[in-house]
């Protein structure tokens, strides 16, 4: 990270939420489920699929987890009633993973059951490294009964071993670089190593006939994914690209125009602040150009 980007990153931590909101708008559908439905309809009309995510990460009691569980079920019902080309993304901490594993399992089972009744796929997002073991274990335990997948992070040193360990069953992963700040012992810090590990993991997953959501806006990785898709002779419905709402719409159009399927991650909700801060830290240039415009 350049000195400028580091400074902007520290600056973002200090600006008031009302200011972050101005920059964050592009990454979020809006505060309500209706916003996610509206944005999904627009994206579906443009030929993209979506995965809908209810924002909210820091739950402190059972009632809050149940609120988010019920909201996730409402998302499933909206996907069904509006006939959207969409699925659900879910965070285990929001379901109570850090409060009680039993509570978390109870909540996600209710969501998985409703999703199964409606024939909708659910993906469990991957959070920081304190959640990796639990997330992969839950995926392993439920993958036969329900139509679910989870996420692998290419910056994690363990990921290639995790792929091997999980290879005794159905494999459905979103592959991303990883967004949380992790120590060097746990995660590669060098951009080039993360990229190399991404293509290494992707090729390993293709060899194992996994279904992969290729989640990146890094055109270098988009290129290598396309190369591997050709080399392994994958059909259009055997993988998908994935991108975040509000990021590099031109690349989204390029991927779609090349005949690939692409899914956009569409977050909505009132708890938009931590998600938006992560996104802005990924793209300090947004703040830079705004400041330049302001100072001009
Ligand atoms: P990189 O960060 O190198 O970005 C490549 C280019 O994309 C940049 O040069 C810039 O042009 C553009 N770009 C990237 N971020 C931008 C932004 N915020 N605003 C504007 N432009 C931007 N992580 C995780 O740990 N767990 C998870 O479950 C998920 N889930 C997930 C779902 C989906 C659909 C995506 C696309 C990503 C995730 N991630 C994630 C986030 C992921 O780990 C990673 O942090 C981001 O995708 C950024 O990495 P890239 O591969 O895009 O490369």
mmCIF file of C-alpha atoms in Angstrom, residues 41-247:
data_model
loop_
_atom_site.group_PDB
_atom_site.id
_atom_site.type_symbol
_atom_site.label_atom_id
_atom_site.label_comp_id
_atom_site.label_asym_id
_atom_site.label_seq_id
_atom_site.Cartn_x
_atom_site.Cartn_y
_atom_site.Cartn_z
ATOM 1 C CA UNK A 41 -34.339 -6.325 -11.283
ATOM 2 C CA UNK A 42 -32.148 -3.705 -13.007
ATOM 3 C CA UNK A 43 -29.125 -6.029 -13.026
ATOM 4 C CA UNK A 44 -31.182 -9.009 -14.213
ATOM 5 C CA UNK A 45 -32.420 -6.847 -17.093
ATOM 6 C CA UNK A 46 -28.750 -6.181 -17.970
ATOM 7 C CA UNK A 47 -28.039 -9.927 -18.024
ATOM 8 C CA UNK A 48 -26.368 -10.210 -14.598
ATOM 9 C CA UNK A 49 -27.460 -12.398 -11.680
ATOM 10 C CA UNK A 50 -27.169 -11.190 -8.073
ATOM 11 C CA UNK A 51 -26.534 -12.451 -4.573
ATOM 12 C CA UNK A 52 -28.329 -10.426 -1.905
ATOM 13 C CA UNK A 53 -26.675 -9.707 1.448
ATOM 14 C CA UNK A 54 -28.286 -8.242 4.570
ATOM 15 C CA UNK A 55 -25.772 -5.816 6.095
ATOM 16 C CA UNK A 56 -25.070 -6.088 9.814
ATOM 17 C CA UNK A 57 -22.016 -7.626 11.484
ATOM 18 C CA UNK A 58 -21.914 -6.842 15.181
ATOM 19 C CA UNK A 59 -24.769 -8.648 16.890
ATOM 20 C CA UNK A 60 -24.755 -8.681 20.690
ATOM 21 C CA UNK A 61 -27.766 -10.799 21.642
ATOM 22 C CA UNK A 62 -30.065 -13.623 20.541
ATOM 23 C CA UNK A 63 -32.888 -11.268 19.510
ATOM 24 C CA UNK A 64 -30.636 -9.408 17.076
ATOM 25 C CA UNK A 65 -29.554 -12.664 15.430
ATOM 26 C CA UNK A 66 -33.200 -13.673 15.092
ATOM 27 C CA UNK A 67 -34.017 -10.317 13.517
ATOM 28 C CA UNK A 68 -31.324 -10.884 10.876
ATOM 29 C CA UNK A 69 -32.398 -14.529 10.402
ATOM 30 C CA UNK A 70 -35.985 -13.422 9.719
ATOM 31 C CA UNK A 71 -34.755 -10.742 7.338
ATOM 32 C CA UNK A 72 -32.685 -13.350 5.448
ATOM 33 C CA UNK A 73 -35.816 -15.492 5.127
ATOM 34 C CA UNK A 74 -37.695 -12.443 3.811
ATOM 35 C CA UNK A 75 -34.953 -12.050 1.184
ATOM 36 C CA UNK A 76 -35.522 -15.657 0.074
ATOM 37 C CA UNK A 77 -39.268 -15.061 -0.128
ATOM 38 C CA UNK A 78 -38.762 -11.849 -2.127
ATOM 39 C CA UNK A 79 -36.446 -13.665 -4.566
ATOM 40 C CA UNK A 80 -39.178 -16.249 -5.024
ATOM 41 C CA UNK A 81 -42.163 -13.911 -5.278
ATOM 42 C CA UNK A 82 -40.440 -11.477 -7.672
ATOM 43 C CA UNK A 83 -38.914 -14.370 -9.658
ATOM 44 C CA UNK A 84 -35.444 -12.818 -9.366
ATOM 45 C CA UNK A 85 -32.313 -14.410 -10.803
ATOM 46 C CA UNK A 86 -30.628 -14.166 -7.396
ATOM 47 C CA UNK A 87 -29.469 -16.078 -4.349
ATOM 48 C CA UNK A 88 -28.591 -15.243 -0.732
ATOM 49 C CA UNK A 89 -25.237 -14.498 0.907
ATOM 50 C CA UNK A 90 -24.998 -14.917 4.659
ATOM 51 C CA UNK A 91 -22.509 -14.048 7.436
ATOM 52 C CA UNK A 92 -22.232 -16.523 10.312
ATOM 53 C CA UNK A 93 -21.334 -13.838 12.885
ATOM 54 C CA UNK A 94 -24.623 -12.139 12.036
ATOM 55 C CA UNK A 95 -26.351 -15.437 12.877
ATOM 56 C CA UNK A 96 -24.635 -15.505 16.299
ATOM 57 C CA UNK A 97 -21.446 -17.529 15.682
ATOM 58 C CA UNK A 98 -19.515 -15.469 18.257
ATOM 59 C CA UNK A 99 -22.329 -15.632 20.826
ATOM 60 C CA UNK A 100 -23.171 -19.348 20.731
ATOM 61 C CA UNK A 101 -22.528 -21.934 18.048
ATOM 62 C CA UNK A 102 -25.805 -23.704 18.881
ATOM 63 C CA UNK A 103 -27.731 -20.461 18.351
ATOM 64 C CA UNK A 104 -25.955 -19.883 15.044
ATOM 65 C CA UNK A 105 -26.731 -23.415 13.834
ATOM 66 C CA UNK A 106 -30.370 -23.066 14.861
ATOM 67 C CA UNK A 107 -30.669 -19.812 12.878
ATOM 68 C CA UNK A 108 -28.930 -21.033 9.733
ATOM 69 C CA UNK A 109 -30.864 -24.317 9.676
ATOM 70 C CA UNK A 110 -34.111 -22.336 9.528
ATOM 71 C CA UNK A 111 -32.718 -20.293 6.617
ATOM 72 C CA UNK A 112 -31.354 -23.375 4.802
ATOM 73 C CA UNK A 113 -34.701 -25.179 5.167
ATOM 74 C CA UNK A 114 -36.681 -22.248 3.734
ATOM 75 C CA UNK A 115 -34.142 -21.880 0.916
ATOM 76 C CA UNK A 116 -34.532 -25.576 0.103
ATOM 77 C CA UNK A 117 -38.342 -25.268 0.017
ATOM 78 C CA UNK A 118 -37.997 -22.375 -2.444
ATOM 79 C CA UNK A 119 -35.124 -23.933 -4.445
ATOM 80 C CA UNK A 120 -32.716 -21.070 -3.740
ATOM 81 C CA UNK A 121 -28.958 -21.409 -3.255
ATOM 82 C CA UNK A 122 -27.302 -19.939 -0.117
ATOM 83 C CA UNK A 123 -23.640 -18.926 0.134
ATOM 84 C CA UNK A 124 -21.905 -18.516 3.497
ATOM 85 C CA UNK A 125 -19.519 -15.543 3.271
ATOM 86 C CA UNK A 126 -16.040 -15.960 4.782
ATOM 87 C CA UNK A 127 -15.114 -13.551 7.563
ATOM 88 C CA UNK A 128 -11.806 -13.093 9.404
ATOM 89 C CA UNK A 129 -9.473 -15.962 10.292
ATOM 90 C CA UNK A 130 -11.126 -16.541 13.691
ATOM 91 C CA UNK A 131 -14.169 -17.809 11.733
ATOM 92 C CA UNK A 132 -12.469 -19.989 9.088
ATOM 93 C CA UNK A 133 -12.553 -23.344 10.923
ATOM 94 C CA UNK A 134 -16.192 -22.968 11.969
ATOM 95 C CA UNK A 135 -17.283 -21.775 8.526
ATOM 96 C CA UNK A 136 -15.642 -24.674 6.694
ATOM 97 C CA UNK A 137 -16.915 -27.207 9.254
ATOM 98 C CA UNK A 138 -20.486 -25.898 8.914
ATOM 99 C CA UNK A 139 -20.195 -26.028 5.122
ATOM 100 C CA UNK A 140 -18.948 -29.629 5.320
ATOM 101 C CA UNK A 141 -21.742 -30.676 7.707
ATOM 102 C CA UNK A 142 -24.593 -29.176 5.692
ATOM 103 C CA UNK A 143 -23.437 -29.461 2.073
ATOM 104 C CA UNK A 144 -25.106 -32.825 1.439
ATOM 105 C CA UNK A 145 -28.490 -31.831 2.797
ATOM 106 C CA UNK A 146 -28.778 -28.295 1.424
ATOM 107 C CA UNK A 147 -27.838 -26.394 -1.738
ATOM 108 C CA UNK A 148 -25.118 -24.251 -0.201
ATOM 109 C CA UNK A 149 -21.600 -23.020 -0.835
ATOM 110 C CA UNK A 150 -18.996 -21.002 0.978
ATOM 111 C CA UNK A 151 -15.969 -18.802 0.264
ATOM 112 C CA UNK A 152 -12.220 -19.389 0.048
ATOM 113 C CA UNK A 153 -9.707 -16.560 0.385
ATOM 114 C CA UNK A 154 -6.561 -16.674 -1.758
ATOM 115 C CA UNK A 155 -4.558 -14.610 0.725
ATOM 116 C CA UNK A 156 -4.841 -17.372 3.356
ATOM 117 C CA UNK A 157 -1.828 -19.700 3.509
ATOM 118 C CA UNK A 158 -4.140 -22.563 4.510
ATOM 119 C CA UNK A 159 -6.549 -22.352 1.545
ATOM 120 C CA UNK A 160 -4.862 -24.887 -0.739
ATOM 121 C CA UNK A 161 -4.886 -27.410 2.149
ATOM 122 C CA UNK A 162 -8.531 -26.636 2.870
ATOM 123 C CA UNK A 163 -9.390 -27.476 -0.743
ATOM 124 C CA UNK A 164 -7.686 -30.871 -0.343
ATOM 125 C CA UNK A 165 -9.414 -31.558 2.990
ATOM 126 C CA UNK A 166 -12.853 -30.743 1.599
ATOM 127 C CA UNK A 167 -12.366 -32.739 -1.601
ATOM 128 C CA UNK A 168 -14.309 -35.755 -0.345
ATOM 129 C CA UNK A 169 -17.649 -34.139 -1.256
ATOM 130 C CA UNK A 170 -19.443 -31.566 -3.375
ATOM 131 C CA UNK A 171 -17.344 -28.422 -3.884
ATOM 132 C CA UNK A 172 -19.020 -25.061 -4.380
ATOM 133 C CA UNK A 173 -16.865 -22.056 -3.573
ATOM 134 C CA UNK A 174 -16.619 -18.353 -4.212
ATOM 135 C CA UNK A 175 -12.896 -17.662 -4.612
ATOM 136 C CA UNK A 176 -11.804 -14.145 -3.592
ATOM 137 C CA UNK A 177 -8.542 -12.531 -2.469
ATOM 138 C CA UNK A 178 -9.726 -11.803 1.101
ATOM 139 C CA UNK A 179 -10.561 -8.468 2.679
ATOM 140 C CA UNK A 180 -9.778 -8.703 6.405
ATOM 141 C CA UNK A 181 -6.453 -7.596 7.886
ATOM 142 C CA UNK A 182 -4.548 -10.757 8.860
ATOM 143 C CA UNK A 183 -1.011 -11.258 10.211
ATOM 144 C CA UNK A 184 1.776 -12.511 7.931
ATOM 145 C CA UNK A 185 1.801 -15.916 9.645
ATOM 146 C CA UNK A 186 -1.778 -16.481 8.497
ATOM 147 C CA UNK A 187 -2.071 -14.615 5.201
ATOM 148 C CA UNK A 188 0.233 -13.706 2.317
ATOM 149 C CA UNK A 189 0.902 -9.969 2.356
ATOM 150 C CA UNK A 190 2.414 -9.591 -1.132
ATOM 151 C CA UNK A 191 -0.065 -8.721 -3.890
ATOM 152 C CA UNK A 192 1.758 -10.919 -6.437
ATOM 153 C CA UNK A 193 1.766 -13.981 -4.162
ATOM 154 C CA UNK A 194 -1.958 -13.535 -3.498
ATOM 155 C CA UNK A 195 -2.547 -13.390 -7.268
ATOM 156 C CA UNK A 196 -0.403 -16.492 -7.878
ATOM 157 C CA UNK A 197 -2.189 -18.355 -5.109
ATOM 158 C CA UNK A 198 -5.546 -17.293 -6.592
ATOM 159 C CA UNK A 199 -4.771 -18.911 -9.961
ATOM 160 C CA UNK A 200 -3.193 -21.938 -8.229
ATOM 161 C CA UNK A 201 -6.314 -22.472 -6.095
ATOM 162 C CA UNK A 202 -8.630 -21.820 -9.066
ATOM 163 C CA UNK A 203 -6.867 -24.399 -11.224
ATOM 164 C CA UNK A 204 -6.894 -26.915 -8.342
ATOM 165 C CA UNK A 205 -10.636 -26.342 -7.914
ATOM 166 C CA UNK A 206 -11.298 -26.779 -11.648
ATOM 167 C CA UNK A 207 -9.282 -30.031 -11.604
ATOM 168 C CA UNK A 208 -11.535 -31.240 -8.800
ATOM 169 C CA UNK A 209 -14.659 -30.276 -10.793
ATOM 170 C CA UNK A 210 -15.721 -27.663 -8.260
ATOM 171 C CA UNK A 211 -18.292 -25.015 -9.108
ATOM 172 C CA UNK A 212 -16.447 -21.713 -8.626
ATOM 173 C CA UNK A 213 -17.685 -18.152 -8.275
ATOM 174 C CA UNK A 214 -14.652 -16.268 -9.602
ATOM 175 C CA UNK A 215 -14.950 -13.150 -7.413
ATOM 176 C CA UNK A 216 -12.520 -10.442 -8.452
ATOM 177 C CA UNK A 217 -12.230 -7.058 -10.168
ATOM 178 C CA UNK A 218 -8.558 -7.674 -10.910
ATOM 179 C CA UNK A 219 -8.385 -7.926 -14.700
ATOM 180 C CA UNK A 220 -5.176 -9.964 -14.479
ATOM 181 C CA UNK A 221 -7.123 -12.663 -12.607
ATOM 182 C CA UNK A 222 -10.138 -12.322 -14.891
ATOM 183 C CA UNK A 223 -7.743 -13.027 -17.802
ATOM 184 C CA UNK A 224 -6.180 -16.086 -16.127
ATOM 185 C CA UNK A 225 -9.594 -17.418 -15.122
ATOM 186 C CA UNK A 226 -10.715 -17.168 -18.763
ATOM 187 C CA UNK A 227 -7.569 -19.015 -19.837
ATOM 188 C CA UNK A 228 -8.279 -21.825 -17.340
ATOM 189 C CA UNK A 229 -11.963 -21.987 -18.327
ATOM 190 C CA UNK A 230 -10.819 -22.619 -21.916
ATOM 191 C CA UNK A 231 -8.088 -25.083 -20.932
ATOM 192 C CA UNK A 232 -10.492 -27.143 -18.832
ATOM 193 C CA UNK A 233 -13.263 -26.883 -21.446
ATOM 194 C CA UNK A 234 -15.832 -25.642 -18.927
ATOM 195 C CA UNK A 235 -19.383 -25.051 -20.089
ATOM 196 C CA UNK A 236 -21.038 -21.696 -19.362
ATOM 197 C CA UNK A 237 -23.092 -23.091 -16.478
ATOM 198 C CA UNK A 238 -20.116 -24.729 -14.732
ATOM 199 C CA UNK A 239 -18.698 -21.507 -13.208
ATOM 200 C CA UNK A 240 -19.586 -17.842 -12.804
ATOM 201 C CA UNK A 241 -17.771 -14.548 -12.368
ATOM 202 C CA UNK A 242 -18.731 -12.399 -9.391
ATOM 203 C CA UNK A 243 -18.288 -8.675 -8.687
ATOM 204 C CA UNK A 244 -19.343 -6.198 -6.017
ATOM 205 C CA UNK A 245 -22.072 -3.628 -6.622
ATOM 206 C CA UNK A 246 -20.564 -0.250 -7.525
ATOM 207 C CA UNK A 247 -17.139 -1.552 -8.580
#
